[in-house]
Coordinates of C-alpha atoms in Angstrom, one line a residue:
Chain A
X1 CA 12.4 19.0 0.3
X2 CA 12.0 15.7 2.1
X3 CA 9.9 12.9 0.6
X4 CA 8.1 9.9 1.9
X5 CA 7.0 7.3 -0.6
X6 CA 4.6 4.5 0.2
X7 CA 5.0 1.5 -2.1
X8 CA 2.6 -1.3 -2.6
X9 CA 4.7 -4.3 -3.6
X10 CA 1.9 -6.6 -4.8
X11 CA 0.7 -10.0 -3.5
X12 CA 3.8 -12.1 -3.6
X13 CA 5.8 -12.3 -6.8
X14 CA 8.9 -10.0 -7.1
X15 CA 8.1 -9.3 -10.8
X16 CA 4.6 -7.9 -10.0
X17 CA 6.1 -4.7 -8.6
X18 CA 5.9 -1.7 -10.9
X19 CA 8.9 0.0 -12.7
X20 CA 8.2 3.1 -10.5
X21 CA 8.4 1.0 -7.3
X22 CA 11.7 -0.5 -8.5
X23 CA 13.2 3.0 -9.2
X24 CA 12.2 4.3 -5.8
X25 CA 13.5 1.2 -4.0
X26 CA 16.9 1.5 -5.8
X27 CA 17.3 5.3 -5.1
X28 CA 15.7 5.5 -1.6
X29 CA 17.9 6.7 1.2
X30 CA 16.0 4.7 3.8
X31 CA 13.6 1.8 3.4
X32 CA 11.1 1.0 6.1
X33 CA 9.6 -2.5 6.1
X34 CA 7.0 -4.1 8.4
X35 CA 7.9 -7.0 10.6
X36 CA 4.9 -8.9 11.9
X37 CA 6.0 -11.4 14.5
X38 CA 9.1 -12.4 12.5
X39 CA 7.4 -12.4 9.1
X40 CA 8.7 -9.8 6.7
X41 CA 6.5 -10.7 3.7
X42 CA 6.7 -7.3 1.9
X43 CA 10.5 -7.1 2.3
X44 CA 10.9 -10.7 1.1
X45 CA 9.3 -9.6 -2.2
X46 CA 11.7 -6.8 -2.9
X47 CA 14.9 -7.9 -1.1
X48 CA 16.7 -8.6 -4.3
X49 CA 16.3 -5.0 -5.4
X50 CA 17.4 -3.1 -2.3
X51 CA 20.5 -2.3 -0.4
X52 CA 20.2 -4.2 2.9
X53 CA 22.0 -1.5 4.8
X54 CA 19.2 1.0 4.1
X55 CA 16.5 -1.2 5.6
X56 CA 14.8 -0.5 8.9
X57 CA 12.3 -3.1 10.1
X58 CA 9.2 -1.8 12.0
X59 CA 7.5 -4.1 14.5
X60 CA 3.8 -4.1 13.7
X61 CA 2.1 -6.8 15.9
X62 CA -1.1 -7.9 14.2
X63 CA -4.6 -7.4 15.6
X64 CA -3.8 -5.1 18.5
X65 CA -4.6 -1.4 19.0
X66 CA -1.5 0.1 17.3
X67 CA -2.2 3.8 17.5
X68 CA 0.9 4.4 19.7
X69 CA 3.0 2.2 17.4
X70 CA 1.9 4.2 14.3
X71 CA 2.7 7.5 16.1
X72 CA 6.2 6.2 17.1
X73 CA 6.8 5.0 13.5
X74 CA 5.8 8.4 12.0
X75 CA 8.2 10.1 14.4
X76 CA 11.0 7.7 13.5
X77 CA 10.5 8.3 9.8
X78 CA 10.4 12.0 10.4
X79 CA 13.6 12.0 12.4
X80 CA 15.4 9.6 10.0
X81 CA 14.5 11.5 6.8
X82 CA 16.9 14.4 6.4
X83 CA 16.6 17.4 4.0
X84 CA 16.9 16.2 0.4
X85 CA 16.3 12.6 1.3
X86 CA 13.7 10.1 0.2
X87 CA 12.3 7.5 2.6
X88 CA 10.2 4.5 1.4
X89 CA 7.7 2.5 3.4
X90 CA 6.7 -0.8 1.8
X91 CA 3.5 -2.8 2.2
X92 CA 2.0 -6.0 0.8
X93 CA -0.5 -5.5 -2.0
X94 CA -1.6 -1.9 -2.3
X95 CA -1.1 0.8 0.3
X96 CA -4.7 2.1 0.2
X97 CA -6.5 -1.2 0.8
X98 CA -6.9 -2.6 4.4
X99 CA -3.4 -1.5 5.3
X100 CA -1.6 0.1 8.2
X101 CA 0.6 2.2 5.8
X102 CA -1.7 5.2 5.7
X103 CA -2.2 5.0 9.5
X104 CA 1.4 6.1 9.7
X105 CA 1.3 8.5 6.8
X106 CA -1.6 10.5 8.2
X107 CA 0.0 11.3 11.6
X108 CA 0.4 15.0 12.3
X109 CA 4.1 14.5 12.9
X110 CA 4.6 13.9 9.1
X111 CA 2.8 17.1 8.1
X112 CA 5.9 18.8 6.7
X113 CA 7.1 16.0 4.4
X114 CA 6.0 15.6 0.8
X115 CA 4.2 12.3 0.2
X116 CA 3.6 10.0 -2.7
X117 CA 2.0 6.5 -2.9
X118 CA 3.0 4.0 -5.6
X119 CA 0.0 1.7 -6.3
X120 CA 0.6 -2.0 -6.1
X121 CA -1.3 -5.0 -7.5
X122 CA -3.9 -6.1 -4.8
X123 CA -4.3 -9.8 -4.1
X124 CA -7.9 -9.9 -5.4
X125 CA -6.8 -8.5 -8.7
X126 CA -3.9 -11.0 -9.0
X127 CA -6.3 -13.8 -8.1
X128 CA -8.8 -13.1 -10.8
X129 CA -6.1 -12.5 -13.4
X130 CA -4.5 -15.8 -12.3
X131 CA -7.6 -17.7 -13.4
X132 CA -8.1 -15.6 -16.6
X133 CA -11.7 -14.7 -15.7
X134 CA -13.5 -11.3 -15.6
X135 CA -13.7 -9.4 -12.3
X136 CA -16.5 -7.2 -13.8
X137 CA -18.1 -7.1 -17.2
X138 CA -19.9 -4.1 -18.6
X139 CA -22.8 -3.1 -16.4
X140 CA -21.7 -5.2 -13.5
X141 CA -20.5 -4.1 -10.0
X142 CA -17.8 -5.5 -7.7
X143 CA -17.7 -5.3 -3.9
X144 CA -14.6 -5.7 -1.8
X145 CA -14.9 -6.6 1.9
X146 CA -12.6 -7.8 4.7
X147 CA -15.4 -10.0 6.2
X148 CA -18.8 -11.2 5.1
X149 CA -21.3 -9.4 7.4
X150 CA -24.7 -9.2 5.8
X151 CA -25.1 -11.5 2.8
X152 CA -28.8 -10.8 2.6
X153 CA -28.2 -7.3 1.4
X154 CA -25.6 -8.3 -1.3
X155 CA -26.4 -6.9 -4.7
X156 CA -23.0 -6.8 -6.3
X157 CA -22.3 -9.2 -9.3
X158 CA -18.8 -10.2 -8.0
X159 CA -17.5 -10.0 -4.5
X160 CA -14.1 -10.5 -2.9
X161 CA -13.6 -11.2 0.8
X162 CA -10.1 -10.9 2.1
X163 CA -8.2 -13.0 4.7
X164 CA -11.0 -15.5 5.2
X165 CA -10.8 -17.7 8.3
X166 CA -14.2 -19.5 8.1
X167 CA -14.1 -20.2 4.4
X168 CA -16.4 -23.3 4.4
X169 CA -19.1 -21.4 6.3
X170 CA -18.7 -18.4 4.0
X171 CA -19.1 -20.6 0.9
X172 CA -22.4 -21.9 2.2
X173 CA -23.7 -18.4 3.2
X174 CA -22.7 -17.1 -0.2
X175 CA -24.4 -20.0 -2.0
X176 CA -27.6 -19.4 -0.1
X177 CA -27.4 -15.7 -1.3
X178 CA -27.0 -16.9 -4.9
X179 CA -23.2 -16.8 -5.4
X180 CA -20.6 -19.3 -6.5
X181 CA -17.3 -19.1 -4.6
X182 CA -13.7 -19.8 -5.2
X183 CA -11.1 -19.9 -2.5
X184 CA -7.5 -18.7 -3.3
X185 CA -4.5 -18.9 -1.1
X186 CA -0.9 -17.6 -1.3
X187 CA -1.7 -15.9 -4.7
X188 CA 1.4 -15.4 -6.8
X189 CA 3.7 -17.4 -4.6
X190 CA 5.1 -20.9 -5.1
X191 CA 2.3 -22.2 -2.8
X192 CA -0.6 -20.8 -4.8
X193 CA -3.6 -23.0 -4.4
X194 CA -7.4 -22.7 -5.2
X195 CA -10.6 -24.7 -4.8
X196 CA -14.3 -24.4 -5.4
X197 CA -15.0 -27.1 -2.8
X198 CA -16.0 -25.8 0.6
X199 CA -14.8 -29.1 2.3
X200 CA -11.3 -28.5 1.0
X201 CA -10.9 -25.0 2.4
X202 CA -13.0 -25.0 5.5
X203 CA -10.2 -25.8 7.9
X204 CA -7.5 -23.7 6.3
X205 CA -6.3 -20.6 8.2
X206 CA -4.0 -18.7 5.9
X207 CA -3.4 -14.9 6.3
X208 CA -2.9 -14.6 2.5
X209 CA -6.2 -15.9 1.3
X210 CA -9.4 -14.7 -0.2
X211 CA -12.7 -15.8 -1.6
X212 CA -13.9 -14.6 -5.0
X213 CA -17.7 -15.1 -5.5
X214 CA -20.0 -14.3 -8.4
X215 CA -23.5 -15.0 -9.6
X216 CA -22.4 -17.0 -12.6
X217 CA -20.9 -20.5 -11.9
X218 CA -17.1 -20.8 -12.4
X219 CA -16.3 -23.1 -15.3
X220 CA -13.4 -25.0 -13.7
X221 CA -12.7 -27.1 -16.7
X222 CA -12.2 -24.1 -18.9
X223 CA -10.2 -22.3 -16.2
X224 CA -7.8 -25.3 -15.9
X225 CA -7.4 -25.6 -19.6
X226 CA -6.4 -22.0 -19.9
X227 CA -4.0 -21.8 -16.9
X228 CA -2.1 -25.1 -17.1
X229 CA -0.2 -25.8 -13.9
X230 CA 0.4 -22.3 -12.6
X231 CA -2.0 -22.9 -9.7
X232 CA -2.6 -26.1 -7.7
X233 CA -6.2 -27.0 -7.5
X234 CA -7.2 -28.7 -4.2
Chain B
X1 CA 3.3 -24.9 -26.7
X2 CA 1.8 -21.6 -27.9
X3 CA 1.1 -18.9 -25.4
X4 CA -1.2 -15.8 -25.3
X5 CA -0.5 -13.2 -22.6
X6 CA -3.0 -10.5 -21.7
X7 CA -1.3 -7.5 -20.2
X8 CA -2.9 -4.6 -18.2
X9 CA -0.6 -1.6 -18.8
X10 CA -2.1 0.6 -16.1
X11 CA -3.9 4.0 -16.3
X12 CA -1.4 6.2 -18.2
X13 CA 2.2 6.3 -16.9
X14 CA 4.8 4.1 -18.6
X15 CA 6.5 3.4 -15.2
X16 CA 3.3 2.0 -13.7
X17 CA 3.6 -1.3 -15.7
X18 CA 4.9 -4.2 -13.8
X19 CA 8.3 -5.9 -14.3
X20 CA 6.5 -9.0 -15.6
X21 CA 4.7 -6.9 -18.2
X22 CA 8.0 -5.4 -19.3
X23 CA 9.6 -8.8 -19.6
X24 CA 6.7 -10.1 -21.8
X25 CA 6.6 -7.0 -23.9
X26 CA 10.3 -7.3 -24.6
X27 CA 10.3 -11.0 -25.5
X28 CA 6.9 -11.4 -27.2
X29 CA 6.8 -12.6 -30.9
X30 CA 3.7 -10.6 -31.6
X31 CA 2.1 -7.6 -29.8
X32 CA -1.6 -6.9 -30.4
X33 CA -2.8 -3.4 -29.4
X34 CA -6.3 -1.9 -29.6
X35 CA -7.0 1.0 -31.9
X36 CA -10.2 2.9 -31.0
X37 CA -11.0 5.4 -33.8
X38 CA -7.4 6.4 -34.1
X39 CA -6.6 6.4 -30.4
X40 CA -4.0 3.8 -29.2
X41 CA -3.8 4.7 -25.5
X42 CA -2.6 1.3 -24.3
X43 CA 0.2 1.2 -27.0
X44 CA 1.2 4.8 -26.2
X45 CA 2.0 3.7 -22.6
X46 CA 4.4 0.9 -23.7
X47 CA 5.7 2.1 -27.0
X48 CA 9.2 2.8 -25.7
X49 CA 9.5 -0.8 -24.6
X50 CA 8.5 -2.7 -27.7
X51 CA 9.8 -3.5 -31.2
X52 CA 7.4 -1.6 -33.5
X53 CA 7.7 -4.3 -36.2
X54 CA 6.0 -6.8 -33.9
X55 CA 2.9 -4.6 -33.3
X56 CA -0.5 -5.4 -34.9
X57 CA -3.2 -2.8 -34.3
X58 CA -6.8 -4.1 -33.8
X59 CA -9.7 -1.9 -34.7
X60 CA -12.1 -2.0 -31.7
X61 CA -14.8 0.6 -32.4
X62 CA -16.3 1.7 -29.1
X63 CA -19.9 1.2 -28.0
X64 CA -21.1 -1.1 -30.8
X65 CA -21.9 -4.8 -30.7
X66 CA -18.5 -6.2 -31.3
X67 CA -19.0 -10.0 -31.0
X68 CA -18.0 -10.5 -34.6
X69 CA -14.9 -8.3 -34.1
X70 CA -13.9 -10.3 -31.1
X71 CA -14.3 -13.6 -33.0
X72 CA -12.2 -12.3 -35.9
X73 CA -9.6 -11.0 -33.5
X74 CA -9.3 -14.4 -31.7
X75 CA -9.0 -16.1 -35.1
X76 CA -6.2 -13.6 -36.1
X77 CA -4.3 -14.2 -32.9
X78 CA -4.7 -18.0 -33.3
X79 CA -3.4 -17.9 -36.9
X80 CA -0.5 -15.5 -36.1
X81 CA 0.8 -17.4 -33.1
X82 CA 3.0 -20.3 -34.3
X83 CA 4.2 -23.2 -32.2
X84 CA 6.7 -22.0 -29.6
X85 CA 5.6 -18.4 -29.9
X86 CA 4.3 -15.9 -27.4
X87 CA 1.7 -13.4 -28.4
X88 CA 0.7 -10.5 -26.2
X89 CA -2.6 -8.4 -26.2
X90 CA -2.4 -5.2 -24.2
X91 CA -5.2 -3.2 -22.6
X92 CA -5.5 0.0 -20.5
X93 CA -5.7 -0.5 -16.7
X94 CA -6.3 -4.1 -15.8
X95 CA -7.6 -6.8 -18.2
X96 CA -10.3 -8.2 -15.9
X97 CA -12.1 -4.9 -15.3
X98 CA -14.7 -3.6 -17.8
X99 CA -12.5 -4.5 -20.7
X100 CA -12.8 -6.2 -24.1
X101 CA -9.6 -8.2 -23.6
X102 CA -11.4 -11.2 -22.1
X103 CA -14.1 -11.2 -24.7
X104 CA -11.3 -12.1 -27.1
X105 CA -9.6 -14.6 -24.8
X106 CA -12.7 -16.6 -24.1
X107 CA -13.6 -17.4 -27.7
X108 CA -13.6 -21.1 -28.6
X109 CA -11.1 -20.5 -31.4
X110 CA -8.4 -20.0 -28.7
X111 CA -9.1 -23.2 -26.8
X112 CA -5.8 -24.8 -27.6
X113 CA -3.5 -22.0 -26.6
X114 CA -2.1 -21.6 -23.1
X115 CA -3.2 -18.3 -21.4
X116 CA -1.9 -15.9 -18.8
X117 CA -3.0 -12.5 -17.6
X118 CA -0.6 -10.0 -16.2
X119 CA -2.5 -7.7 -13.8
X120 CA -2.3 -4.0 -14.3
X121 CA -3.0 -1.0 -12.0
X122 CA -6.6 0.1 -12.5
X123 CA -7.4 3.8 -12.7
X124 CA -9.5 3.8 -9.5
X125 CA -6.5 2.5 -7.6
X126 CA -4.0 4.9 -9.2
X127 CA -6.5 7.7 -8.4
X128 CA -6.8 7.0 -4.7
X129 CA -3.0 6.4 -4.4
X130 CA -2.5 9.7 -6.1
X131 CA -4.2 11.7 -3.4
X132 CA -2.7 9.6 -0.6
X133 CA -6.0 8.6 1.0
X134 CA -7.4 5.1 2.0
X135 CA -9.7 3.2 -0.4
X136 CA -10.9 1.0 2.4
X137 CA -10.1 1.0 6.1
X138 CA -10.5 -2.1 8.3
X139 CA -14.1 -3.2 8.4
X140 CA -15.1 -1.0 5.4
X141 CA -16.4 -2.1 2.0
X142 CA -15.6 -0.8 -1.5
X143 CA -18.0 -0.9 -4.5
X144 CA -16.8 -0.5 -8.1
X145 CA -19.4 0.4 -10.8
X146 CA -19.4 1.6 -14.4
X147 CA -22.5 3.7 -13.9
X148 CA -24.6 4.9 -10.9
X149 CA -27.8 3.1 -11.2
X150 CA -29.5 2.8 -7.8
X151 CA -28.0 5.2 -5.2
X152 CA -30.8 4.4 -2.7
X153 CA -29.5 0.9 -2.1
X154 CA -25.8 1.9 -1.7
X155 CA -24.3 0.6 1.5
X156 CA -20.6 0.6 0.6
X157 CA -18.3 2.9 2.5
X158 CA -16.3 3.9 -0.6
X159 CA -17.5 3.8 -4.2
X160 CA -15.8 4.3 -7.6
X161 CA -17.8 5.0 -10.7
X162 CA -15.8 4.8 -14.0
X163 CA -16.0 6.9 -17.2
X164 CA -18.5 9.3 -15.8
X165 CA -20.3 11.5 -18.3
X166 CA -22.9 13.3 -16.1
X167 CA -20.5 14.0 -13.2
X168 CA -22.3 17.0 -11.7
X169 CA -25.6 15.1 -11.6
X170 CA -23.8 12.1 -10.1
X171 CA -22.2 14.3 -7.4
X172 CA -25.7 15.6 -6.4
X173 CA -27.2 12.1 -6.3
X174 CA -24.3 10.7 -4.2
X175 CA -24.6 13.7 -1.9
X176 CA -28.2 13.0 -1.3
X177 CA -27.3 9.4 -0.5
X178 CA -24.7 10.5 2.1
X179 CA -21.5 10.5 0.1
X180 CA -18.8 13.1 -0.6
X181 CA -17.4 12.9 -4.2
X182 CA -14.2 13.6 -6.0
X183 CA -13.9 13.8 -9.7
X184 CA -10.5 12.6 -11.3
X185 CA -9.6 12.8 -14.9
X186 CA -6.6 11.6 -17.0
X187 CA -5.1 9.9 -13.9
X188 CA -1.3 9.4 -14.1
X189 CA -1.0 11.5 -17.3
X190 CA 0.4 15.0 -17.8
X191 CA -3.2 16.3 -17.8
X192 CA -4.2 14.8 -14.4
X193 CA -6.9 17.0 -12.8
X194 CA -9.3 16.6 -9.9
X195 CA -12.1 18.6 -8.2
X196 CA -14.6 18.2 -5.4
X197 CA -16.8 20.9 -7.0
X198 CA -19.7 19.6 -9.1
X199 CA -19.9 22.8 -11.0
X200 CA -16.3 22.3 -12.2
X201 CA -16.8 18.8 -13.6
X202 CA -20.4 18.8 -14.7
X203 CA -19.7 19.6 -18.4
X204 CA -16.5 17.5 -18.8
X205 CA -16.8 14.5 -21.0
X206 CA -13.5 12.6 -20.7
X207 CA -13.3 8.9 -21.4
X208 CA -10.5 8.5 -18.8
X209 CA -12.3 9.9 -15.8
X210 CA -13.9 8.6 -12.6
X211 CA -15.7 9.6 -9.4
X212 CA -14.5 8.4 -6.0
X213 CA -17.0 8.9 -3.3
X214 CA -17.1 8.0 0.4
X215 CA -19.1 8.7 3.5
X216 CA -16.4 10.8 5.2
X217 CA -15.6 14.2 3.8
X218 CA -12.4 14.6 1.9
X219 CA -10.0 17.0 3.6
X220 CA -8.8 18.9 0.5
X221 CA -6.3 21.0 2.4
X222 CA -4.6 17.9 3.9
X223 CA -4.6 16.2 0.5
X224 CA -3.0 19.3 -1.3
X225 CA -0.4 19.6 1.5
X226 CA 0.6 15.9 0.9
X227 CA 0.7 15.8 -2.8
X228 CA 2.2 19.1 -3.8
X229 CA 1.7 19.9 -7.5
X230 CA 1.4 16.3 -8.9
X231 CA -2.3 16.9 -9.7
X232 CA -4.0 20.1 -10.9
X233 CA -7.0 21.0 -8.8
X234 CA -9.8 22.6 -10.8

């Protein structure tokens, strides 16, 4: 049997990977890691746990049509993984959420390899845990998006919008729809910052950022009292 | 300084806890664990990692008004946690999602204790990873609920409904709204089962169950080919 394991390595801290992820990283025969224009964020999280000689970097340019790249990657994994071997493909956060990982896994060229995904902590979950608040209380709903399209139709009690580029504008649109927003950036890294002030985040352009919004105001004083200095408030 | 750490221990497998959770469980001075009518599911996941003598079980009867219980629990944690000590409170899944953990953390009696939450893998995420499918693709949205109230207004591409009791009925209502459903039960345990057949799940009453539904049909043949025998299909 040949096996391919997709591993979500979480948002940024090396100790937020699971024990199962660690076990697979240590015993894998080949470790595939994305390289986006010189940034290897997923690999940076796990590099202390892996044998460097087993690592193959995959060039995934961002924002382009990558179907050909995914096909080539699937074929490379298929050719590299010999009978009895385990290959691992890592990704930031979780492999099922807005990721390219499954685009590779679902290629026909990998039809005869056994697959497994190891879930990882997604950034929105690390963010809400970081501020010790509820994502959803009993009876509430939570909506996850990668951009704010139609705020008029929003009914969810809490929403998360990933990789926000026009955060100030999004704050204002959400406010008009009855939501209170928090901007979080570089969650679970040494540069973890947050703000509830649209002026402070409107010009920030961070790939690793998100907005958490809910119908109930955030009590910043209570949040700061609980968390101490783990997160810098802008 | 005194510290209280809330730990999400994931859906059911002991190796789905994070390295950070393991470190806190090993070094904690006191470990508080919920006991729901004799069931200690969260503790069962981590029991191999903790010193039994440090464990305090908390009686959390399900479904009742528990404000008094939460207040008493917060006071017990406050009294037990001495200067310089770390107390831990564990919960199934993640502590910010439909959980009682934050009801305890947010009591005024814990105002002078530093707090931290360690995120855990929620069941809906373990479920979708288990079948090697996407929760959300680029441009899509995901809605999390603890019951299906108004399927008419549903616009999300993927939805998860937790702890389903009338699953057959929910399948039919979701089908009428344009969704294809999967029922998953006891995710990441030895009794992990799934089905896309409403007749097979309509009479099941499992606390640890959920429905994943999306607008695109599930390709069961492809899913089974990928996952092998990790999950029993009803």
